[in-house]
Amino acid sequence: MAGGLVATGGGNNDINALIHPGSWLQNSRLIKLNLWLLLLLITSSTNGYDGSMMNGLQTLEQWKSAFNNPSGGMLGLLNCIQTVGCLAATPLAPYVTDGLGRRIPILFGATVMIVGTIAQTLSHNVGAFIGARFCIGFGLTFAANAAPLLVTELAYPSQRAPLTSMYNSLWYSGAIIAAWTTYGSFRINSSWAWRLPSVLQGVPSVLQLALMWFCPESPRWLINKGREAQALKTLAYYHARSNEQDPLVQFEYNEIKEAIALDQQVASSVGWTDLFATPGNRKRMRIIIGLAFFSQWSGNGLVSYYLNRVFDTIGITSVSTQNLINGLLQIFNFFVAVTAGLLCDKLGRRTLFIASNIGMLVFFCMQTICSARYAISGSHTAANAVIAAIFLYYGSYDIAYTPLIVSYTVEILPYHLRAKGFTVFNFVISLALIFNQYANPIALDALGWKYYLVYCVWLAFELAFILFFLVETKNLTLEETAALFDGDDKVAEIHARAAADAHIGAGKARTPSVDEKGETDMIEQQRH
């Protein structure tokens, strides 16, 4: 790569001018970094796999007969117990993430999930299956609390937002594998029809347990713990090919130090009440709690866990057809979510959320009307229209809620509140999920398509909330985005102090890294 300046546009001209030119595919260190980030991103695949697997298992006669044809409250319990496990671990996860680093909770969570997966696969009664799913949820909370934080705190500046957006988008990678696994396994005339999908759920955790020992730690966590030399080495190794004097590395390093120092001036010890202690924090938490509820209470819970029940209401009862549609839907969701995530800096978060909410409202109302027409007339055209509406609704949901809810949450929280704030986000999601997973099958049995009317009204409220409260954050660094809610003066102060500490002024050229000078010696990262 040649030296020089690159202006990529956006709100922060100084750091944009320091971004290294050329494709990241030509930079061996960024390739290595992004492979580590991919290992973190697959945490979300485990969660997506679970939802889609439980959808598929409900269509399998082998699974239903093994667990006494669960329905109503028991079916709700079998689904929601994983979320109850998540909820049980929620108070503990942020202390491990802040105290022991971002890597340790991922390793611990992966270990617990592997144990849960083995127990789930070997289950011979409802009690064992419930206990195993609780264990999976408990471990998932630790891994899911730390993984997106480490992604956003390690990523190269120009790739941070798209990569963090990929975290939740990869939920569908797990969902795709589970959907097509159950589509194939339903033909197995034994309990392995449901045990095979269950055992595959542990694959991402096995990969993480084997490899996370070698993954770099968060530079922000290292600086906060006084390990500044190691933090600088990590930033330099991955962001500038080991050149610690590279202006980009110096700017990042000093901006992190200044942001953490300013946060520590405000609160020397951080408690849960600090999340609501200032006007800026209350604005953050209002948005975070709102997005957490909206991500689960937008009608998507009906399809995510009870798609077969929705199909039953429109006369589609074939196991093969139900699993085929589920598999195609997950592939469609994946491509829409990934595309939207890659466009988040170009189009902006607010634009994507508004478009998403408008689309969800329109197409869920379409689904409701067509379901009502089928219930009244038995029209096959209406049934087909319901399927089309489900795809269009999910396409709208995937524009923002799949790729952005995690990335937006972690980027608007300052470092000292990031783990606890993200825990609140996950806690609210767990509460919303428990309601969805337990109440939805009961409500569908009792009300049928009329239950959809509740979500139509709620979706209208969601759109109004987004229009009034969501703040745009595109093209800012992680520290500047977090400071945005505390006033423009704090954003400017962090930026100015970091630039001054790094001795960066207007028009300063970037120092070439070791590889750009033609040296072939690759300096491996030192761990302390």
Short mmCIF file of C-alpha atoms in Angstrom, two decimals:
data_model
loop_
_atom_site.label_atom_id
_atom_site.label_comp_id
_atom_site.label_asym_id
_atom_site.label_seq_id
_atom_site.Cartn_x
_atom_site.Cartn_y
_atom_site.Cartn_z
CA MET A 1 0.00 0.00 0.00
CA ALA A 2 1.25 3.44 -0.82
CA GLY A 3 1.55 6.17 1.75
CA GLY A 4 -0.44 9.37 1.74
CA LEU A 5 -3.77 10.82 2.81
CA VAL A 6 -7.20 9.36 2.25
CA ALA A 7 -10.32 11.41 2.84
CA THR A 8 -13.30 9.10 3.05
CA GLY A 9 -15.89 11.69 3.83
CA GLY A 10 -18.18 11.95 6.84
CA GLY A 11 -18.20 13.94 10.03
CA ASN A 12 -14.67 13.45 11.31
CA ASN A 13 -12.27 14.78 8.72
CA ASP A 14 -9.11 14.35 10.81
CA ILE A 15 -9.46 10.63 11.41
CA ASN A 16 -10.79 10.03 7.89
CA ALA A 17 -7.58 11.55 6.56
CA LEU A 18 -5.60 9.03 8.61
CA ILE A 19 -7.37 5.92 7.29
CA HIS A 20 -4.94 3.74 5.36
CA PRO A 21 -5.55 3.64 1.60
CA GLY A 22 -6.29 0.55 -0.44
CA SER A 23 -8.45 -2.50 0.17
CA TRP A 24 -8.27 -4.27 3.52
CA LEU A 25 -7.87 -7.49 1.53
CA GLN A 26 -4.36 -6.30 0.65
CA ASN A 27 -3.46 -5.85 4.32
CA SER A 28 -2.53 -9.12 6.05
CA ARG A 29 -3.01 -7.64 9.52
CA LEU A 30 -6.57 -6.47 8.76
CA ILE A 31 -7.38 -9.87 7.27
CA LYS A 32 -6.15 -11.48 10.48
CA LEU A 33 -8.11 -8.99 12.61
CA ASN A 34 -11.32 -9.56 10.67
CA LEU A 35 -10.95 -13.32 11.05
CA TRP A 36 -10.78 -12.82 14.81
CA LEU A 37 -13.86 -10.62 14.61
CA LEU A 38 -15.66 -13.32 12.61
CA LEU A 39 -14.99 -15.74 15.46
CA LEU A 40 -16.73 -13.26 17.78
CA LEU A 41 -19.59 -12.60 15.38
CA ILE A 42 -20.66 -16.25 15.26
CA THR A 43 -21.85 -15.92 18.86
CA SER A 44 -25.02 -14.55 17.36
CA SER A 45 -25.32 -17.63 15.13
CA THR A 46 -25.90 -19.80 18.20
CA ASN A 47 -28.88 -17.68 19.18
CA GLY A 48 -30.30 -17.67 15.65
CA TYR A 49 -29.80 -21.41 15.38
CA ASP A 50 -31.83 -21.97 18.54
CA GLY A 51 -34.87 -19.99 17.41
CA SER A 52 -34.98 -21.61 13.98
CA MET A 53 -34.27 -25.09 15.39
CA MET A 54 -37.18 -24.85 17.84
CA ASN A 55 -39.39 -23.70 14.97
CA GLY A 56 -38.35 -26.75 12.97
CA LEU A 57 -38.60 -29.24 15.84
CA GLN A 58 -42.24 -28.31 16.36
CA THR A 59 -42.99 -29.72 12.89
CA LEU A 60 -41.27 -33.07 13.59
CA GLU A 61 -43.46 -35.95 14.75
CA GLN A 62 -40.37 -37.60 16.25
CA TRP A 63 -39.79 -34.61 18.56
CA LYS A 64 -43.46 -34.15 19.42
CA SER A 65 -43.92 -37.81 20.35
CA ALA A 66 -40.70 -37.82 22.41
CA PHE A 67 -41.99 -34.94 24.53
CA ASN A 68 -45.70 -35.83 24.71
CA ASN A 69 -46.95 -33.46 21.99
CA PRO A 70 -46.36 -30.18 23.87
CA SER A 71 -48.80 -27.33 23.26
CA GLY A 72 -50.00 -24.13 24.89
CA GLY A 73 -48.17 -23.36 28.13
CA MET A 74 -45.80 -26.35 27.93
CA LEU A 75 -44.75 -25.45 24.39
CA GLY A 76 -44.21 -21.89 25.55
CA LEU A 77 -42.07 -23.11 28.44
CA LEU A 78 -39.90 -25.30 26.18
CA ASN A 79 -39.19 -22.24 24.04
CA CYS A 80 -38.82 -19.59 26.72
CA ILE A 81 -36.70 -21.58 29.19
CA GLN A 82 -33.59 -20.73 27.18
CA THR A 83 -34.44 -17.06 27.68
CA VAL A 84 -35.01 -17.67 31.39
CA GLY A 85 -31.44 -19.02 31.47
CA CYS A 86 -30.27 -15.83 29.78
CA LEU A 87 -32.12 -13.79 32.37
CA ALA A 88 -30.54 -15.71 35.27
CA ALA A 89 -27.03 -14.87 34.04
CA THR A 90 -27.78 -11.23 33.25
CA PRO A 91 -26.82 -9.71 36.66
CA LEU A 92 -23.44 -11.48 36.59
CA ALA A 93 -22.30 -10.96 32.99
CA PRO A 94 -21.26 -7.25 33.07
CA TYR A 95 -19.06 -7.73 36.15
CA VAL A 96 -17.18 -10.55 34.43
CA THR A 97 -16.92 -8.54 31.19
CA ASP A 98 -15.63 -5.39 32.93
CA GLY A 99 -13.52 -7.16 35.55
CA LEU A 100 -11.86 -10.02 33.66
CA GLY A 101 -11.85 -8.64 30.12
CA ARG A 102 -13.89 -9.33 27.00
CA ARG A 103 -12.33 -12.73 26.17
CA ILE A 104 -12.92 -14.63 29.43
CA PRO A 105 -16.75 -14.41 29.42
CA ILE A 106 -16.80 -15.65 25.82
CA LEU A 107 -14.70 -18.66 26.79
CA PHE A 108 -16.84 -19.34 29.85
CA GLY A 109 -20.07 -18.93 27.91
CA ALA A 110 -18.89 -21.25 25.15
CA THR A 111 -18.00 -23.92 27.71
CA VAL A 112 -21.42 -23.75 29.38
CA MET A 113 -23.21 -23.83 26.01
CA ILE A 114 -21.27 -26.94 24.96
CA VAL A 115 -22.37 -28.68 28.17
CA GLY A 116 -25.98 -27.59 27.53
CA THR A 117 -25.88 -28.77 23.92
CA ILE A 118 -24.63 -32.22 24.94
CA ALA A 119 -27.35 -32.50 27.60
CA GLN A 120 -30.02 -31.32 25.13
CA THR A 121 -28.94 -33.87 22.53
CA LEU A 122 -29.03 -36.71 25.07
CA SER A 123 -32.39 -35.69 26.63
CA HIS A 124 -34.95 -38.47 27.13
CA ASN A 125 -37.68 -36.51 28.90
CA VAL A 126 -39.13 -33.01 29.09
CA GLY A 127 -37.33 -32.16 32.33
CA ALA A 128 -33.89 -32.93 30.89
CA PHE A 129 -34.66 -30.95 27.72
CA ILE A 130 -35.79 -27.95 29.76
CA GLY A 131 -32.69 -28.08 31.99
CA ALA A 132 -30.37 -28.31 28.98
CA ARG A 133 -31.99 -25.32 27.28
CA PHE A 134 -31.68 -23.31 30.50
CA CYS A 135 -27.96 -24.12 30.53
CA ILE A 136 -27.56 -22.98 26.89
CA GLY A 137 -29.26 -19.68 27.68
CA PHE A 138 -27.12 -19.14 30.78
CA GLY A 139 -23.89 -19.54 28.84
CA LEU A 140 -25.13 -17.51 25.89
CA THR A 141 -25.59 -14.42 28.08
CA PHE A 142 -21.90 -14.29 29.04
CA ALA A 143 -20.71 -14.74 25.46
CA ALA A 144 -23.30 -12.40 23.95
CA ASN A 145 -22.58 -9.69 26.52
CA ALA A 146 -18.88 -9.57 25.66
CA ALA A 147 -18.61 -10.50 21.96
CA PRO A 148 -20.19 -7.40 20.35
CA LEU A 149 -18.25 -5.14 22.73
CA LEU A 150 -14.99 -6.73 21.67
CA VAL A 151 -15.96 -6.43 18.00
CA THR A 152 -16.71 -2.72 18.25
CA GLU A 153 -13.63 -2.02 20.40
CA LEU A 154 -11.17 -3.93 18.17
CA ALA A 155 -12.45 -3.13 14.67
CA TYR A 156 -10.59 -0.84 12.28
CA PRO A 157 -12.25 2.61 12.46
CA SER A 158 -13.71 2.67 8.94
CA GLN A 159 -15.04 -0.88 9.38
CA ARG A 160 -16.42 -0.61 12.92
CA ALA A 161 -20.06 0.17 12.15
CA PRO A 162 -20.54 -2.39 9.32
CA LEU A 163 -18.74 -5.12 11.27
CA THR A 164 -20.68 -4.52 14.47
CA SER A 165 -23.86 -4.49 12.41
CA MET A 166 -22.91 -7.94 11.14
CA TYR A 167 -23.17 -9.29 14.70
CA ASN A 168 -26.94 -9.45 14.80
CA SER A 169 -27.17 -10.07 11.05
CA LEU A 170 -25.34 -13.36 11.53
CA TRP A 171 -28.26 -14.49 13.67
CA TYR A 172 -29.65 -15.64 10.35
CA SER A 173 -26.59 -17.68 9.48
CA GLY A 174 -27.46 -19.92 12.42
CA ALA A 175 -31.14 -19.79 11.50
CA ILE A 176 -30.39 -20.88 7.92
CA ILE A 177 -28.34 -23.88 9.05
CA ALA A 178 -31.01 -24.93 11.57
CA ALA A 179 -33.88 -24.50 9.11
CA TRP A 180 -32.26 -26.61 6.40
CA THR A 181 -30.98 -29.18 8.90
CA THR A 182 -34.50 -29.80 10.19
CA TYR A 183 -35.81 -29.79 6.62
CA GLY A 184 -33.47 -32.69 5.86
CA SER A 185 -33.61 -34.50 9.20
CA PHE A 186 -37.40 -34.86 9.37
CA ARG A 187 -37.00 -37.83 7.01
CA ILE A 188 -34.92 -39.75 9.61
CA ASN A 189 -37.18 -42.36 11.20
CA SER A 190 -35.68 -42.15 14.67
CA SER A 191 -35.00 -39.68 17.47
CA TRP A 192 -31.96 -38.48 15.50
CA ALA A 193 -34.42 -36.47 13.43
CA TRP A 194 -34.31 -33.94 16.31
CA ARG A 195 -31.03 -34.95 18.02
CA LEU A 196 -28.96 -34.15 14.89
CA PRO A 197 -30.08 -30.47 14.73
CA SER A 198 -29.49 -30.28 18.48
CA VAL A 199 -25.89 -31.49 18.38
CA LEU A 200 -24.98 -29.07 15.56
CA GLN A 201 -26.01 -26.16 17.80
CA GLY A 202 -22.75 -26.53 19.69
CA VAL A 203 -20.41 -26.07 16.69
CA PRO A 204 -19.87 -22.27 17.08
CA SER A 205 -19.12 -22.72 20.79
CA VAL A 206 -16.57 -25.47 20.08
CA LEU A 207 -14.76 -23.15 17.63
CA GLN A 208 -14.70 -20.33 20.18
CA LEU A 209 -13.47 -22.56 22.99
CA ALA A 210 -10.60 -23.77 20.79
CA LEU A 211 -9.52 -20.39 19.39
CA MET A 212 -10.50 -17.57 21.78
CA TRP A 213 -7.34 -18.11 23.85
CA PHE A 214 -5.37 -16.48 21.02
CA CYS A 215 -7.75 -13.58 20.25
CA PRO A 216 -6.52 -10.05 21.16
CA GLU A 217 -8.07 -8.27 24.13
CA SER A 218 -9.90 -4.95 23.84
CA PRO A 219 -7.50 -1.96 23.80
CA ARG A 220 -10.12 0.05 25.68
CA TRP A 221 -10.30 -2.52 28.48
CA LEU A 222 -6.50 -2.68 28.62
CA ILE A 223 -6.17 1.11 28.91
CA ASN A 224 -8.87 1.19 31.58
CA LYS A 225 -6.86 -1.39 33.55
CA GLY A 226 -3.62 0.58 33.21
CA ARG A 227 -2.06 -1.75 30.61
CA GLU A 228 -1.44 1.06 28.15
CA ALA A 229 1.65 -0.41 26.48
CA GLN A 230 -0.21 -3.60 25.56
CA ALA A 231 -3.16 -1.56 24.28
CA LEU A 232 -0.88 0.50 22.04
CA LYS A 233 0.81 -2.68 20.74
CA THR A 234 -2.59 -4.21 19.90
CA LEU A 235 -3.79 -1.11 18.06
CA ALA A 236 -0.51 -0.77 16.18
CA TYR A 237 -0.25 -4.46 15.27
CA TYR A 238 -3.69 -4.68 13.68
CA HIS A 239 -4.36 -1.10 12.54
CA ALA A 240 -0.91 -0.04 11.30
CA ARG A 241 1.22 -3.17 10.86
CA SER A 242 3.03 -2.65 14.18
CA ASN A 243 3.91 1.02 13.60
CA GLU A 244 3.20 2.53 17.03
CA GLN A 245 3.96 6.02 15.72
CA ASP A 246 1.39 5.84 12.92
CA PRO A 247 -0.83 8.96 13.28
CA LEU A 248 -4.03 6.86 13.09
CA VAL A 249 -2.85 4.62 15.93
CA GLN A 250 -1.73 7.62 17.98
CA PHE A 251 -5.07 9.36 17.42
CA GLU A 252 -7.06 6.24 18.40
CA TYR A 253 -4.88 5.55 21.40
CA ASN A 254 -5.08 9.10 22.74
CA GLU A 255 -8.79 9.46 22.01
CA ILE A 256 -9.52 6.30 24.02
CA LYS A 257 -7.34 7.58 26.89
CA GLU A 258 -9.01 11.00 26.88
CA ALA A 259 -12.53 9.56 26.72
CA ILE A 260 -11.87 7.16 29.60
CA ALA A 261 -10.23 9.94 31.63
CA LEU A 262 -13.22 12.25 31.10
CA ASP A 263 -15.62 9.44 32.05
CA GLN A 264 -13.64 8.77 35.22
CA GLN A 265 -13.86 12.44 36.19
CA VAL A 266 -17.63 12.10 36.14
CA ALA A 267 -17.84 8.80 37.99
CA SER A 268 -14.95 7.23 39.88
CA SER A 269 -17.06 4.15 40.61
CA VAL A 270 -19.82 3.06 38.25
CA GLY A 271 -23.11 1.64 39.52
CA TRP A 272 -26.37 0.70 37.88
CA THR A 273 -27.94 4.03 38.86
CA ASP A 274 -25.35 5.84 36.72
CA LEU A 275 -27.21 4.58 33.66
CA PHE A 276 -29.99 7.05 34.52
CA ALA A 277 -28.03 9.67 36.50
CA THR A 278 -27.61 12.37 33.82
CA PRO A 279 -29.85 13.76 31.05
CA GLY A 280 -27.50 12.27 28.43
CA ASN A 281 -27.65 8.84 30.03
CA ARG A 282 -31.43 8.98 30.32
CA LYS A 283 -31.64 9.76 26.59
CA ARG A 284 -29.41 6.77 25.88
CA MET A 285 -31.41 4.38 28.04
CA ARG A 286 -34.76 5.55 26.67
CA ILE A 287 -33.60 4.64 23.17
CA ILE A 288 -31.87 1.41 24.25
CA ILE A 289 -34.86 0.10 26.21
CA GLY A 290 -37.22 1.11 23.43
CA LEU A 291 -35.18 -0.67 20.75
CA ALA A 292 -34.87 -3.78 22.93
CA PHE A 293 -38.65 -4.06 23.33
CA PHE A 294 -39.31 -3.19 19.69
CA SER A 295 -36.87 -5.83 18.46
CA GLN A 296 -39.08 -8.54 20.01
CA TRP A 297 -42.55 -7.01 20.19
CA SER A 298 -42.99 -6.10 16.54
CA GLY A 299 -44.78 -9.30 15.55
CA ASN A 300 -41.55 -11.04 14.60
CA GLY A 301 -41.86 -13.39 17.59
CA LEU A 302 -44.82 -15.07 15.92
CA VAL A 303 -42.69 -16.17 12.97
CA SER A 304 -39.39 -16.68 14.82
CA TYR A 305 -40.75 -19.32 17.22
CA TYR A 306 -44.25 -20.27 16.04
CA LEU A 307 -44.16 -20.17 12.25
CA ASN A 308 -45.89 -23.55 12.05
CA ARG A 309 -48.82 -22.13 14.06
CA VAL A 310 -49.06 -19.19 11.67
CA PHE A 311 -49.08 -21.59 8.72
CA ASP A 312 -51.76 -23.71 10.39
CA THR A 313 -54.05 -20.65 10.51
CA ILE A 314 -53.86 -20.35 6.70
CA GLY A 315 -54.20 -24.05 5.90
CA ILE A 316 -50.53 -24.90 5.20
CA THR A 317 -50.02 -28.04 7.28
CA SER A 318 -47.46 -30.08 5.31
CA VAL A 319 -44.26 -30.55 7.35
CA SER A 320 -42.13 -30.45 4.19
CA THR A 321 -43.78 -27.23 2.94
CA GLN A 322 -43.51 -25.50 6.31
CA ASN A 323 -39.80 -26.33 6.66
CA LEU A 324 -39.10 -25.36 3.05
CA ILE A 325 -40.70 -21.93 3.46
CA ASN A 326 -38.83 -21.45 6.76
CA GLY A 327 -35.50 -22.29 5.08
CA LEU A 328 -36.11 -19.89 2.19
CA LEU A 329 -37.21 -17.15 4.60
CA GLN A 330 -33.98 -17.40 6.61
CA ILE A 331 -31.84 -17.08 3.45
CA PHE A 332 -33.87 -14.04 2.35
CA ASN A 333 -33.50 -12.49 5.83
CA PHE A 334 -29.75 -13.03 5.86
CA PHE A 335 -29.09 -11.24 2.57
CA VAL A 336 -31.32 -8.27 3.41
CA ALA A 337 -29.78 -7.85 6.89
CA VAL A 338 -26.18 -8.08 5.67
CA THR A 339 -26.82 -5.61 2.84
CA ALA A 340 -28.47 -3.12 5.19
CA GLY A 341 -25.65 -3.48 7.73
CA LEU A 342 -23.03 -2.66 5.11
CA LEU A 343 -24.95 0.50 4.18
CA CYS A 344 -25.39 1.84 7.72
CA ASP A 345 -22.67 4.51 7.43
CA LYS A 346 -23.74 5.57 3.96
CA LEU A 347 -27.49 5.85 4.58
CA GLY A 348 -27.43 6.55 8.33
CA ARG A 349 -29.03 4.75 11.26
CA ARG A 350 -32.06 7.01 11.53
CA THR A 351 -32.99 6.63 7.85
CA LEU A 352 -32.78 2.84 8.08
CA PHE A 353 -34.85 2.67 11.27
CA ILE A 354 -37.59 4.91 9.86
CA ALA A 355 -37.77 2.91 6.63
CA SER A 356 -37.83 -0.32 8.63
CA ASN A 357 -40.69 0.76 10.88
CA ILE A 358 -42.81 2.06 8.01
CA GLY A 359 -42.36 -1.20 6.11
CA MET A 360 -43.15 -3.38 9.14
CA LEU A 361 -46.35 -1.47 9.85
CA VAL A 362 -47.57 -1.67 6.24
CA PHE A 363 -46.77 -5.34 5.66
CA PHE A 364 -47.92 -6.62 9.05
CA CYS A 365 -51.25 -4.93 8.44
CA MET A 366 -51.27 -6.67 5.03
CA GLN A 367 -50.60 -10.01 6.75
CA THR A 368 -53.45 -9.35 9.20
CA ILE A 369 -55.95 -8.48 6.46
CA CYS A 370 -55.03 -11.49 4.32
CA SER A 371 -55.19 -13.84 7.32
CA ALA A 372 -58.67 -12.50 8.10
CA ARG A 373 -59.75 -13.04 4.48
CA TYR A 374 -58.56 -16.65 4.63
CA ALA A 375 -60.37 -17.25 7.92
CA ILE A 376 -63.61 -15.87 6.44
CA SER A 377 -63.48 -17.30 2.92
CA GLY A 378 -60.81 -20.01 2.88
CA SER A 379 -59.25 -18.30 -0.15
CA HIS A 380 -55.97 -19.86 -1.32
CA THR A 381 -55.06 -16.50 -2.85
CA ALA A 382 -55.31 -14.92 0.60
CA ALA A 383 -53.12 -17.69 2.04
CA ASN A 384 -50.44 -17.07 -0.58
CA ALA A 385 -50.66 -13.34 0.12
CA VAL A 386 -49.97 -14.04 3.81
CA ILE A 387 -46.73 -15.80 2.82
CA ALA A 388 -45.74 -12.85 0.63
CA ALA A 389 -46.56 -10.45 3.48
CA ILE A 390 -44.36 -12.44 5.88
CA PHE A 391 -41.38 -12.14 3.51
CA LEU A 392 -41.99 -8.41 2.93
CA TYR A 393 -42.49 -7.78 6.65
CA TYR A 394 -39.25 -9.55 7.51
CA GLY A 395 -37.41 -7.73 4.74
CA SER A 396 -38.50 -4.48 6.40
CA TYR A 397 -37.51 -5.71 9.86
CA ASP A 398 -34.09 -6.70 8.53
CA ILE A 399 -33.39 -3.20 7.18
CA ALA A 400 -32.66 -1.93 10.70
CA TYR A 401 -33.66 -4.15 13.60
CA THR A 402 -31.51 -7.12 12.66
CA PRO A 403 -28.24 -5.31 11.81
CA LEU A 404 -28.41 -2.17 13.95
CA ILE A 405 -29.92 -2.78 17.39
CA VAL A 406 -26.71 -4.24 18.84
CA SER A 407 -24.26 -1.94 17.03
CA TYR A 408 -26.32 1.18 17.81
CA THR A 409 -26.63 0.23 21.48
CA VAL A 410 -22.91 -0.35 22.08
CA GLU A 411 -21.79 2.72 20.13
CA ILE A 412 -23.97 5.23 22.01
CA LEU A 413 -22.76 4.00 25.42
CA PRO A 414 -19.50 5.48 26.85
CA TYR A 415 -16.85 2.94 27.86
CA HIS A 416 -17.56 2.98 31.62
CA LEU A 417 -21.26 2.24 31.02
CA ARG A 418 -20.95 -0.01 27.97
CA ALA A 419 -21.07 -3.43 29.64
CA LYS A 420 -23.82 -2.51 32.12
CA GLY A 421 -25.87 -0.64 29.52
CA PHE A 422 -25.61 -3.55 27.11
CA THR A 423 -26.66 -5.87 29.92
CA VAL A 424 -29.82 -3.81 30.45
CA PHE A 425 -30.46 -4.07 26.70
CA ASN A 426 -30.15 -7.88 26.85
CA PHE A 427 -32.23 -8.04 30.04
CA VAL A 428 -35.11 -6.16 28.41
CA ILE A 429 -34.87 -8.41 25.34
CA SER A 430 -35.08 -11.45 27.62
CA LEU A 431 -38.18 -10.09 29.34
CA ALA A 432 -39.81 -9.37 25.99
CA LEU A 433 -38.83 -12.81 24.68
CA ILE A 434 -40.30 -14.63 27.68
CA PHE A 435 -43.61 -12.88 27.06
CA ASN A 436 -43.44 -13.70 23.33
CA GLN A 437 -42.48 -17.33 23.77
CA TYR A 438 -44.95 -18.08 26.53
CA ALA A 439 -47.94 -15.88 25.66
CA ASN A 440 -47.94 -16.08 21.85
CA PRO A 441 -48.98 -19.75 21.50
CA ILE A 442 -51.76 -19.27 24.03
CA ALA A 443 -53.01 -16.10 22.31
CA LEU A 444 -52.83 -17.71 18.85
CA ASP A 445 -54.86 -20.70 20.07
CA ALA A 446 -57.47 -18.39 21.59
CA LEU A 447 -57.69 -15.55 19.05
CA GLY A 448 -56.16 -16.76 15.78
CA TRP A 449 -55.58 -13.95 13.28
CA LYS A 450 -57.31 -11.39 15.55
CA TYR A 451 -54.23 -11.47 17.78
CA TYR A 452 -52.33 -9.74 14.96
CA LEU A 453 -54.38 -6.55 15.54
CA VAL A 454 -52.49 -5.97 18.82
CA TYR A 455 -49.21 -5.79 16.92
CA CYS A 456 -50.64 -3.48 14.25
CA VAL A 457 -51.40 -0.89 16.94
CA TRP A 458 -48.03 -1.41 18.63
CA LEU A 459 -46.12 -0.99 15.35
CA ALA A 460 -47.76 2.42 14.86
CA PHE A 461 -46.49 3.45 18.32
CA GLU A 462 -42.97 2.20 17.46
CA LEU A 463 -42.85 4.37 14.34
CA ALA A 464 -43.79 7.47 16.34
CA PHE A 465 -41.10 6.69 18.95
CA ILE A 466 -38.39 6.32 16.32
CA LEU A 467 -39.39 9.57 14.60
CA PHE A 468 -39.21 11.55 17.84
CA PHE A 469 -36.29 10.04 19.74
CA LEU A 470 -33.74 8.21 17.58
CA VAL A 471 -30.45 10.15 17.13
CA GLU A 472 -28.25 9.87 14.02
CA THR A 473 -24.69 8.65 14.71
CA LYS A 474 -23.15 7.92 11.32
CA ASN A 475 -19.51 8.73 10.49
CA LEU A 476 -18.32 9.32 14.05
CA THR A 477 -15.62 7.46 15.99
CA LEU A 478 -16.72 5.20 18.84
CA GLU A 479 -15.71 7.74 21.49
CA GLU A 480 -17.37 10.65 19.66
CA THR A 481 -20.59 8.69 19.17
CA ALA A 482 -20.78 7.84 22.87
CA ALA A 483 -20.17 11.49 23.80
CA LEU A 484 -22.82 12.76 21.37
CA PHE A 485 -25.60 12.48 23.97
CA ASP A 486 -23.67 14.62 26.46
CA GLY A 487 -23.51 17.64 24.17
CA ASP A 488 -21.47 18.81 21.19
CA ASP A 489 -18.93 20.41 23.49
CA LYS A 490 -17.85 17.05 24.92
CA VAL A 491 -17.50 15.56 21.43
CA ALA A 492 -15.32 18.51 20.39
CA GLU A 493 -13.27 18.32 23.60
CA ILE A 494 -12.44 14.61 23.21
CA HIS A 495 -11.58 15.09 19.54
CA ALA A 496 -9.39 18.14 20.15
CA ARG A 497 -7.51 16.65 23.09
CA ALA A 498 -6.86 13.39 21.24
CA ALA A 499 -5.59 15.27 18.18
CA ALA A 500 -3.36 17.45 20.35
CA ASP A 501 -1.94 14.45 22.25
CA ALA A 502 -1.23 12.68 18.96
CA HIS A 503 0.34 15.88 17.52
CA ILE A 504 -2.09 15.82 14.59
CA GLY A 505 -2.95 19.00 12.77
CA ALA A 506 -4.67 19.84 9.54
CA GLY A 507 -3.02 18.26 6.56
CA LYS A 508 -0.64 16.04 8.51
CA ALA A 509 0.39 13.09 6.39
CA ARG A 510 0.29 9.54 7.62
CA THR A 511 3.61 7.88 8.44
CA PRO A 512 4.08 4.74 6.33
CA SER A 513 3.95 1.47 8.27
CA VAL A 514 6.79 -1.04 8.31
CA ASP A 515 5.37 -3.04 5.39
CA GLU A 516 4.82 0.11 3.34
CA LYS A 517 8.51 0.96 3.68
CA GLY A 518 9.28 -2.34 2.01
CA GLU A 519 10.46 -4.15 5.12
CA THR A 520 9.45 -7.80 5.19
CA ASP A 521 9.94 -8.50 8.84
CA MET A 522 6.50 -9.06 10.39
CA ILE A 523 6.53 -8.14 14.06
CA GLU A 524 4.29 -10.50 16.00
CA GLN A 525 2.20 -9.07 18.78
CA GLN A 526 3.59 -9.39 22.28
CA ARG A 527 1.18 -10.46 25.00
CA HIS A 528 1.54 -9.42 28.61
#
